[in-house]
Amino acid sequence: MFHRLSASQWKSIKPALLIGLALAALQIGSGVAAYYQSKSLLWDGKYQTAQNLSRGLVVAVADQMVVKDYASVESRILQTMSNVEVASVMLTDTSGRVLSSLKRKPGQEPQLMFDPYWIPTPVSDQAVLQSRDDAFITTWAKVNLGADLGWVRLQTYNELDSADLGSLRQQNLLLSVLSVISGILILGVFLWRAYFTVVKREHMFETQLDEATKRLVQSEKLASLGELAAGVAHEINNPVGYVSSNLTTLQKYLAVYEKVLDAPEADSEEMAALKKKLNYTFIRDDLQNLVKETQEGVGRVKAIIQDLKDYARTNVATHYVASDIQVGLKSTLNIARNQLKNRADVRLALGNLPLVECAPSQIDQVFLNLIVNAAQAMPEGKMGLIDIRTDCNEQDVWIEVQDNGPGIPPEVMKKIFDPFFTTKDPGTGTGLGLSVSQNIIQQHGGKLEVSSTVGVGTTFKITLPIKRLEA
């Protein structure tokens, strides 16, 4: 039988209720954030596609512009407009006089345009400029062959692929539903614990104080899961982003395969010309890499989710196997490529390491935390350098991750392994990365050490036993 709660009992339950509601809200918020981050990746893909088309067209028409072979120029532009996302292409000289212009309406074939005669061109030394309005993504690419010859203006439709967007909405709806369910379960656990403690066991508080303290540790661990969710969503977003991009590219490659397979019977020269036009050889070579990268991305998502499940459990059984940790290191670098882009170059100096008895997914998680932290430490506008070195002796292996960032002040150095301590802006870090990394290395019987000099950089050193000692 449930009893009517008094005002004092409600006051005791209120903190648990607020924490549970906050966790549920955080779960839903992380799902929404993941949706918008994934949508942003789709937009990045459209911008990149427009850049690639523009650069390819510039390379193709530069020679024809020198000899003023505008028939060949129009043929090259028409090839570019075989991509249905392209709305118009204009070629101008350096003064802005239009040399060739093709345009299409949605769903129609490209048409040669005779207006306007002149358009304003960008005043910039940059090779590629991009902007976006309500209708188009406009890309300006400079044509240069030893000297500036003119500009290519390429416009693509300012809308996301409905199939990609629909799939994205469906995935995030499922994530949001799961987040709501998990939030309700967490809320129920908090309310049940509060009701049971306040009403049913009020007279046993003093005698069960030690047991309640132990349970509180696990409750705090559950509470931290809400904050971990945002960081995990961010880490999952990287492999999901390039898996989505690879699948979009794969879909376009398959369309090329279908064109080749469906081509009418022709002699070898005609078939070779068709394959050259469709860039068949490059697509065939790139296809296996796309599939391999996609498999790695999906595997990394599964590993991250498994790490979160392991963190949520108590006394979880961890499987230790003899592994080549350098394979995991290279895979982690590939997954972290988006975080490293425009922030830091990576220089590897890998030794000849033996197999190490460890939990590979957990060690990869430590690598990811240290590499991403090093990249994010680089000041805006500065391309940094991250040196990763590995070596070993008869008993141990060690991995060093060194950056040339701003370094860590002594007053901050004392706190970097504390749970929830972070120097990042609100919403960009949970403060658990280094704490969890240190815990993983200690569970493996190793050490995670740090040295830093302000203005010079920071070095994290992981030391792991080759043969794990029994606990």
Coordinates of C-alpha atoms in Angstrom, one line a residue:
M1 CA 0.0 0.0 0.0
F2 CA 1.2 3.5 -0.9
H3 CA 0.8 6.1 1.8
R4 CA -0.1 9.7 1.3
L5 CA 3.1 11.7 1.4
S6 CA 3.5 14.5 3.9
A7 CA 4.9 17.9 3.0
S8 CA 8.3 17.0 4.5
Q9 CA 8.4 13.7 2.6
W10 CA 7.6 15.5 -0.6
K11 CA 10.4 17.9 0.2
S12 CA 12.8 14.9 0.5
I13 CA 11.6 13.4 -2.8
K14 CA 11.8 16.7 -4.7
P15 CA 15.5 16.6 -5.5
A16 CA 15.3 13.1 -6.9
L17 CA 12.3 14.2 -9.0
L18 CA 14.1 17.2 -10.4
I19 CA 17.2 15.2 -11.2
G20 CA 15.2 12.5 -13.0
L21 CA 13.3 15.2 -15.0
A22 CA 16.6 16.9 -15.9
L23 CA 18.1 13.6 -17.1
A24 CA 15.0 12.9 -19.2
A25 CA 15.2 16.4 -20.7
L26 CA 19.0 15.9 -21.4
Q27 CA 18.4 12.6 -23.1
I28 CA 15.8 14.2 -25.5
G29 CA 18.0 17.3 -26.0
S30 CA 20.9 15.1 -27.0
G31 CA 18.7 13.4 -29.6
V32 CA 17.7 16.7 -31.1
A33 CA 21.3 17.9 -31.1
A34 CA 22.4 14.8 -32.9
Y35 CA 19.7 15.4 -35.6
Y36 CA 20.9 19.0 -36.3
Q37 CA 24.5 17.9 -36.3
S38 CA 23.8 15.1 -38.8
K39 CA 21.8 17.6 -40.9
S40 CA 24.8 20.0 -40.8
L41 CA 26.9 17.2 -42.2
L42 CA 24.5 16.7 -45.1
W43 CA 24.9 20.4 -45.9
D44 CA 28.7 20.1 -45.7
G45 CA 28.5 17.3 -48.2
K46 CA 26.5 19.5 -50.6
Y47 CA 29.1 22.3 -50.3
Q48 CA 31.9 19.8 -50.9
T49 CA 30.1 18.3 -53.9
A50 CA 29.7 21.8 -55.4
Q51 CA 33.4 22.6 -54.8
N52 CA 34.5 19.3 -56.5
L53 CA 32.3 20.0 -59.5
S54 CA 33.6 23.5 -59.8
R55 CA 37.3 22.5 -59.5
G56 CA 36.8 19.7 -62.0
L57 CA 35.2 22.1 -64.5
V58 CA 38.0 24.6 -64.0
V59 CA 40.7 22.0 -64.9
A60 CA 38.7 20.9 -67.9
V61 CA 38.1 24.3 -69.5
A62 CA 41.4 26.1 -68.7
D63 CA 43.1 24.9 -71.9
Q64 CA 40.1 25.5 -74.1
M65 CA 39.8 29.1 -72.8
V66 CA 43.4 29.8 -73.9
V67 CA 42.7 28.7 -77.5
K68 CA 39.1 30.1 -77.3
D69 CA 37.6 26.8 -78.2
Y70 CA 34.1 27.7 -76.7
A71 CA 32.4 24.7 -78.4
S72 CA 34.5 22.4 -76.3
V73 CA 33.9 24.6 -73.2
E74 CA 30.1 24.3 -73.7
S75 CA 30.5 20.5 -74.0
R76 CA 32.4 20.4 -70.7
I77 CA 29.8 22.5 -69.0
L78 CA 27.1 20.2 -70.3
Q79 CA 28.9 17.2 -68.9
T80 CA 29.0 19.0 -65.5
M81 CA 25.2 19.7 -65.7
S82 CA 24.6 15.9 -66.0
N83 CA 24.5 16.1 -62.2
V84 CA 20.9 16.9 -61.5
E85 CA 21.8 19.0 -58.5
V86 CA 23.4 21.6 -60.8
A87 CA 21.0 24.5 -61.7
S88 CA 23.3 26.7 -63.8
V89 CA 26.9 27.2 -64.9
M90 CA 28.4 30.4 -66.2
L91 CA 31.9 31.0 -67.6
T92 CA 33.2 34.5 -67.6
D93 CA 36.5 36.3 -68.4
T94 CA 38.3 38.3 -65.7
S95 CA 36.2 41.4 -66.5
G96 CA 32.9 39.6 -65.9
R97 CA 31.9 39.2 -69.6
V98 CA 29.9 36.0 -70.0
L99 CA 31.6 33.6 -72.4
S100 CA 29.2 30.6 -72.0
S101 CA 26.1 30.0 -69.8
L102 CA 23.8 27.0 -69.4
K103 CA 20.8 26.8 -67.1
R104 CA 18.0 24.4 -66.2
K105 CA 14.7 24.4 -64.4
P106 CA 14.1 21.6 -62.0
G107 CA 13.4 18.3 -63.8
Q108 CA 14.2 19.8 -67.3
E109 CA 17.2 19.6 -69.6
P110 CA 19.9 22.3 -69.6
Q111 CA 19.4 25.2 -72.0
L112 CA 22.0 27.6 -73.5
M113 CA 21.4 31.2 -72.2
F114 CA 22.3 34.4 -74.0
D115 CA 21.5 36.8 -71.1
P116 CA 23.1 38.4 -69.2
Y117 CA 26.0 39.7 -71.2
W118 CA 28.0 40.7 -68.1
I119 CA 27.9 39.8 -64.4
P120 CA 29.9 41.1 -61.5
T121 CA 32.7 38.7 -60.5
P122 CA 34.3 38.4 -57.0
V123 CA 37.1 40.6 -56.0
S124 CA 39.2 38.0 -54.1
D125 CA 42.5 36.2 -54.3
Q126 CA 40.9 33.0 -53.1
A127 CA 40.5 30.1 -55.6
V128 CA 37.1 29.1 -54.5
L129 CA 34.3 31.1 -52.9
Q130 CA 30.9 29.8 -51.7
S131 CA 27.6 31.5 -50.6
R132 CA 24.1 30.4 -50.1
D133 CA 20.7 32.1 -50.5
D134 CA 17.1 30.9 -50.5
A135 CA 17.3 29.2 -53.9
F136 CA 20.9 28.2 -54.6
I137 CA 24.4 27.4 -53.2
T138 CA 26.6 29.5 -55.4
T139 CA 30.3 28.5 -56.0
W140 CA 32.8 30.8 -57.7
A141 CA 36.0 29.0 -58.9
K142 CA 38.9 31.0 -60.4
V143 CA 40.2 29.7 -63.8
N144 CA 44.0 30.0 -63.7
L145 CA 46.6 28.7 -66.1
G146 CA 49.7 30.6 -65.1
A147 CA 47.6 33.7 -65.1
D148 CA 44.0 34.5 -64.2
L149 CA 41.7 33.6 -67.2
G150 CA 38.3 34.1 -65.7
W151 CA 35.7 32.6 -63.3
V152 CA 33.3 29.6 -63.2
R153 CA 30.1 30.3 -61.4
L154 CA 28.2 27.1 -60.5
Q155 CA 24.8 27.1 -58.8
T156 CA 23.4 24.0 -57.1
Y157 CA 19.9 23.7 -55.7
N158 CA 19.6 24.8 -52.0
E159 CA 17.8 21.7 -50.8
L160 CA 18.7 18.4 -49.1
D161 CA 17.9 15.1 -50.7
S162 CA 14.5 14.1 -49.5
A163 CA 15.5 10.5 -49.1
D164 CA 18.5 11.3 -47.0
L165 CA 16.5 13.8 -44.9
G166 CA 13.7 11.3 -44.4
S167 CA 16.1 8.6 -43.3
L168 CA 17.8 11.1 -41.0
R169 CA 14.4 12.1 -39.4
Q170 CA 13.5 8.4 -39.0
Q171 CA 16.7 7.5 -37.3
N172 CA 16.6 10.5 -34.9
L173 CA 12.9 9.8 -34.1
L174 CA 13.9 6.3 -33.0
L175 CA 16.8 7.8 -31.0
S176 CA 14.4 10.3 -29.4
V177 CA 11.9 7.6 -28.5
L178 CA 14.6 5.5 -26.9
S179 CA 15.9 8.6 -25.1
V180 CA 12.4 9.3 -23.7
I181 CA 12.0 5.6 -22.6
S182 CA 15.4 5.6 -20.9
G183 CA 14.5 9.0 -19.3
I184 CA 11.2 7.6 -17.9
L185 CA 13.0 4.5 -16.6
I186 CA 15.6 6.7 -14.8
L187 CA 12.9 8.9 -13.4
G188 CA 11.0 5.8 -12.2
V189 CA 14.2 4.5 -10.5
F190 CA 14.7 7.8 -8.7
L191 CA 11.1 8.1 -7.6
W192 CA 10.9 4.5 -6.4
R193 CA 14.2 4.9 -4.5
A194 CA 13.0 8.1 -2.9
Y195 CA 9.6 6.7 -2.0
F196 CA 11.0 3.5 -0.6
T197 CA 13.7 5.4 1.4
V198 CA 11.4 8.2 2.8
V199 CA 8.2 6.3 3.5
K200 CA 9.0 2.6 3.9
R201 CA 12.4 2.8 5.5
E202 CA 12.3 6.1 7.4
H203 CA 12.9 4.4 10.8
M204 CA 15.9 2.5 9.5
F205 CA 18.0 5.4 8.2
E206 CA 20.7 5.2 10.8
T207 CA 21.2 1.4 10.7
Q208 CA 21.4 1.3 6.9
L209 CA 23.6 4.4 6.4
D210 CA 26.5 2.5 5.0
E211 CA 24.4 0.6 2.4
A212 CA 22.7 3.9 1.4
T213 CA 26.1 5.5 0.8
K214 CA 27.1 2.6 -1.5
R215 CA 23.9 2.9 -3.5
L216 CA 24.3 6.7 -3.8
V217 CA 27.6 6.1 -5.6
Q218 CA 25.8 4.1 -8.3
S219 CA 23.0 6.7 -8.4
E220 CA 25.6 9.4 -9.1
K221 CA 27.0 7.2 -11.9
L222 CA 23.6 7.0 -13.4
A223 CA 23.2 10.7 -13.1
S224 CA 26.5 11.2 -15.0
L225 CA 25.1 9.1 -17.9
G226 CA 22.9 12.0 -19.0
E227 CA 26.0 14.3 -19.4
L228 CA 27.9 11.4 -21.1
A229 CA 25.1 11.2 -23.6
A230 CA 26.0 14.6 -25.2
G231 CA 29.7 13.6 -25.5
V232 CA 28.8 10.1 -26.9
A233 CA 26.4 11.7 -29.4
H234 CA 29.2 13.9 -30.6
E235 CA 31.6 11.0 -30.9
I236 CA 29.0 8.9 -32.8
N237 CA 28.3 11.8 -35.1
N238 CA 31.8 11.5 -36.7
P239 CA 31.5 7.9 -38.0
V240 CA 27.8 8.4 -38.8
G241 CA 28.6 11.5 -40.8
Y242 CA 31.1 9.9 -43.1
V243 CA 29.0 6.7 -43.3
S244 CA 26.1 8.8 -44.5
S245 CA 28.4 10.7 -47.0
N246 CA 29.9 7.4 -48.2
L247 CA 26.4 6.0 -48.8
T248 CA 25.4 9.0 -50.8
T249 CA 28.6 8.7 -52.9
L250 CA 28.0 4.9 -53.3
Q251 CA 24.4 5.6 -54.6
K252 CA 25.9 7.9 -57.3
Y253 CA 28.6 5.3 -58.1
L254 CA 25.9 2.6 -58.5
A255 CA 24.1 4.9 -61.0
V256 CA 27.3 5.0 -63.1
Y257 CA 27.5 1.2 -62.9
E258 CA 23.9 0.9 -64.1
K259 CA 24.6 3.2 -67.0
V260 CA 27.5 1.1 -68.1
L261 CA 25.6 -2.2 -67.6
D262 CA 22.5 -0.9 -69.4
A263 CA 24.5 0.6 -72.3
P264 CA 23.4 -1.0 -75.7
E265 CA 25.8 -3.4 -77.3
A266 CA 28.7 -1.5 -78.7
D267 CA 32.3 -2.0 -79.9
S268 CA 35.2 -1.8 -77.5
E269 CA 36.1 1.8 -78.5
E270 CA 32.6 3.1 -77.8
M271 CA 32.4 1.3 -74.5
A272 CA 35.9 2.7 -73.5
A273 CA 34.7 6.2 -74.4
L274 CA 31.6 5.7 -72.3
K275 CA 33.6 4.5 -69.3
K276 CA 36.0 7.4 -69.7
K277 CA 33.1 9.9 -69.8
L278 CA 31.6 8.5 -66.6
N279 CA 35.0 8.3 -64.8
Y280 CA 34.4 4.5 -64.5
T281 CA 38.0 3.5 -63.6
F282 CA 38.2 5.9 -60.6
I283 CA 34.8 4.9 -59.3
R284 CA 35.7 1.2 -59.5
D285 CA 38.9 1.7 -57.6
D286 CA 37.3 4.0 -55.0
L287 CA 34.3 1.7 -54.4
Q288 CA 36.2 -0.8 -52.2
N289 CA 37.6 2.0 -50.0
L290 CA 34.1 3.5 -49.5
V291 CA 32.8 0.1 -48.3
K292 CA 35.8 -0.5 -46.0
E293 CA 35.5 3.0 -44.4
T294 CA 31.8 2.6 -44.0
Q295 CA 32.3 -0.8 -42.2
E296 CA 34.8 0.8 -39.9
G297 CA 32.4 3.7 -39.1
V298 CA 29.6 1.3 -38.3
G299 CA 31.9 -0.8 -36.1
R300 CA 33.1 2.3 -34.2
V301 CA 29.5 3.3 -33.5
K302 CA 28.8 -0.2 -32.1
A303 CA 32.0 0.1 -29.9
I304 CA 31.1 3.5 -28.5
I305 CA 27.6 2.3 -27.6
Q306 CA 29.1 -0.8 -26.0
D307 CA 31.5 1.4 -23.9
L308 CA 28.5 3.4 -22.7
K309 CA 26.6 0.2 -21.7
D310 CA 29.7 -1.0 -19.9
Y311 CA 30.1 2.3 -18.1
A312 CA 26.4 2.1 -16.9
R313 CA 26.8 -1.4 -15.5
T314 CA 28.4 -2.4 -12.2
N315 CA 31.1 -5.1 -12.1
V316 CA 30.9 -5.5 -15.9
A317 CA 32.9 -8.3 -17.3
T318 CA 35.5 -7.0 -19.7
H319 CA 37.1 -9.4 -22.3
Y320 CA 40.8 -9.0 -22.7
V321 CA 42.4 -10.3 -25.9
A322 CA 45.9 -10.1 -27.4
S323 CA 45.5 -7.2 -29.8
D324 CA 47.7 -5.1 -32.1
I325 CA 46.9 -1.7 -30.6
Q326 CA 48.5 0.2 -33.5
V327 CA 45.8 -1.1 -35.8
G328 CA 43.3 0.4 -33.4
L329 CA 45.3 3.6 -33.3
K330 CA 45.2 4.0 -37.1
S331 CA 41.5 3.2 -37.1
T332 CA 40.8 5.8 -34.4
L333 CA 42.8 8.4 -36.4
N334 CA 40.6 7.6 -39.4
I335 CA 37.5 8.1 -37.4
A336 CA 38.7 11.3 -35.8
R337 CA 39.6 12.8 -39.2
N338 CA 36.8 15.3 -39.1
Q339 CA 37.9 16.6 -35.7
L340 CA 41.5 16.9 -37.0
K341 CA 40.6 18.7 -40.2
N342 CA 41.7 22.3 -40.3
R343 CA 43.1 22.0 -36.8
A344 CA 46.2 19.8 -36.8
D345 CA 48.4 17.5 -38.8
V346 CA 49.3 14.1 -37.4
R347 CA 52.8 12.7 -37.6
L348 CA 53.2 9.0 -36.7
A349 CA 56.4 7.3 -35.4
L350 CA 55.3 3.7 -34.8
G351 CA 57.6 1.1 -33.3
N352 CA 57.5 -2.7 -33.7
L353 CA 55.1 -3.6 -30.9
P354 CA 54.0 -7.0 -29.8
L355 CA 50.4 -8.0 -29.2
V356 CA 49.1 -6.5 -26.0
E357 CA 46.5 -8.2 -23.8
C358 CA 43.8 -5.6 -23.4
A359 CA 40.2 -4.6 -24.2
P360 CA 40.7 -3.1 -27.7
S361 CA 37.6 -0.9 -27.8
Q362 CA 38.5 0.7 -24.4
I363 CA 42.0 1.4 -25.5
D364 CA 40.7 2.9 -28.7
Q365 CA 38.4 5.1 -26.6
V366 CA 41.4 6.4 -24.7
F367 CA 43.2 7.1 -28.0
L368 CA 40.2 9.0 -29.3
N369 CA 39.9 11.2 -26.2
L370 CA 43.6 12.1 -26.2
I371 CA 43.7 12.9 -30.0
V372 CA 40.5 14.9 -30.0
N373 CA 41.6 16.8 -26.9
A374 CA 45.0 17.6 -28.6
A375 CA 43.2 18.9 -31.7
Q376 CA 40.7 21.0 -29.8
A377 CA 43.5 22.6 -27.8
M378 CA 44.9 24.2 -30.9
P379 CA 44.1 28.0 -31.1
E380 CA 41.7 29.2 -33.8
G381 CA 43.4 30.0 -37.0
K382 CA 46.6 28.0 -36.2
M383 CA 47.3 24.6 -37.9
G384 CA 48.9 22.5 -35.1
L385 CA 51.0 19.4 -35.1
I386 CA 50.3 16.2 -33.2
D387 CA 53.1 13.7 -32.8
I388 CA 52.1 10.1 -31.9
R389 CA 55.0 7.7 -31.0
T390 CA 55.0 4.1 -29.8
D391 CA 57.7 1.9 -28.4
C392 CA 58.2 -1.0 -26.0
N393 CA 60.6 -3.0 -23.8
E394 CA 60.3 -6.6 -22.6
Q395 CA 57.5 -5.9 -20.2
D396 CA 55.6 -2.8 -21.3
V397 CA 54.5 -0.8 -24.4
W398 CA 54.0 3.0 -24.3
I399 CA 52.2 5.4 -26.5
E400 CA 52.9 9.2 -26.5
V401 CA 50.5 11.8 -27.8
Q402 CA 52.3 15.2 -28.1
D403 CA 50.8 18.5 -29.3
N404 CA 52.3 21.9 -29.9
G405 CA 49.3 23.7 -28.5
P406 CA 49.2 26.4 -25.7
G407 CA 50.0 23.9 -22.9
I408 CA 48.3 23.5 -19.5
P409 CA 48.8 25.9 -16.7
P410 CA 50.0 24.3 -13.4
E411 CA 46.7 25.3 -11.5
V412 CA 44.7 23.4 -14.2
M413 CA 47.1 20.4 -14.4
K414 CA 46.1 19.4 -10.8
K415 CA 42.4 19.0 -11.8
I416 CA 42.5 17.5 -15.4
F417 CA 41.7 14.0 -14.2
D418 CA 38.9 15.1 -11.9
P419 CA 35.4 13.9 -13.1
F420 CA 33.4 16.7 -14.7
F421 CA 36.3 19.2 -14.7
T422 CA 36.6 20.9 -18.1
T423 CA 38.0 24.1 -19.5
K424 CA 35.9 23.9 -22.6
D425 CA 32.9 26.1 -23.3
P426 CA 29.5 25.0 -21.8
G427 CA 27.9 22.3 -24.0
T428 CA 31.2 21.3 -25.7
G429 CA 32.6 18.9 -23.1
T430 CA 31.5 16.7 -20.3
G431 CA 34.7 16.8 -18.3
L432 CA 34.7 12.9 -18.1
G433 CA 37.1 12.1 -21.0
L434 CA 40.4 12.1 -19.1
S435 CA 38.8 10.7 -16.0
V436 CA 37.4 7.7 -17.9
S437 CA 40.6 7.3 -19.8
Q438 CA 42.7 7.2 -16.6
N439 CA 40.3 4.7 -15.1
I440 CA 40.5 2.4 -18.2
I441 CA 44.4 2.5 -18.2
Q442 CA 44.5 1.8 -14.5
Q443 CA 42.1 -1.2 -14.9
H444 CA 44.6 -2.5 -17.5
G445 CA 47.4 -2.3 -14.9
G446 CA 49.0 0.7 -16.7
K447 CA 49.6 4.4 -16.2
L448 CA 48.4 7.6 -17.9
E449 CA 50.9 10.4 -17.3
V450 CA 51.0 14.0 -18.5
S451 CA 53.6 16.7 -18.9
S452 CA 53.1 20.2 -20.2
T453 CA 54.9 23.5 -20.7
V454 CA 52.8 26.6 -21.2
G455 CA 53.4 28.0 -24.7
V456 CA 55.2 24.9 -25.9
G457 CA 52.7 22.0 -25.7
T458 CA 51.4 18.9 -23.9
T459 CA 52.4 15.3 -23.9
F460 CA 50.2 12.4 -22.6
K461 CA 52.0 9.1 -22.1
I462 CA 50.2 5.7 -21.9
T463 CA 52.1 2.8 -20.4
L464 CA 50.5 -0.7 -20.7
P465 CA 51.8 -4.1 -19.6
I466 CA 52.2 -6.5 -22.5
K467 CA 50.8 -9.3 -20.4
R468 CA 48.0 -8.2 -18.1
L469 CA 48.5 -8.9 -14.5
E470 CA 45.6 -10.8 -12.8
A471 CA 43.7 -8.6 -10.4

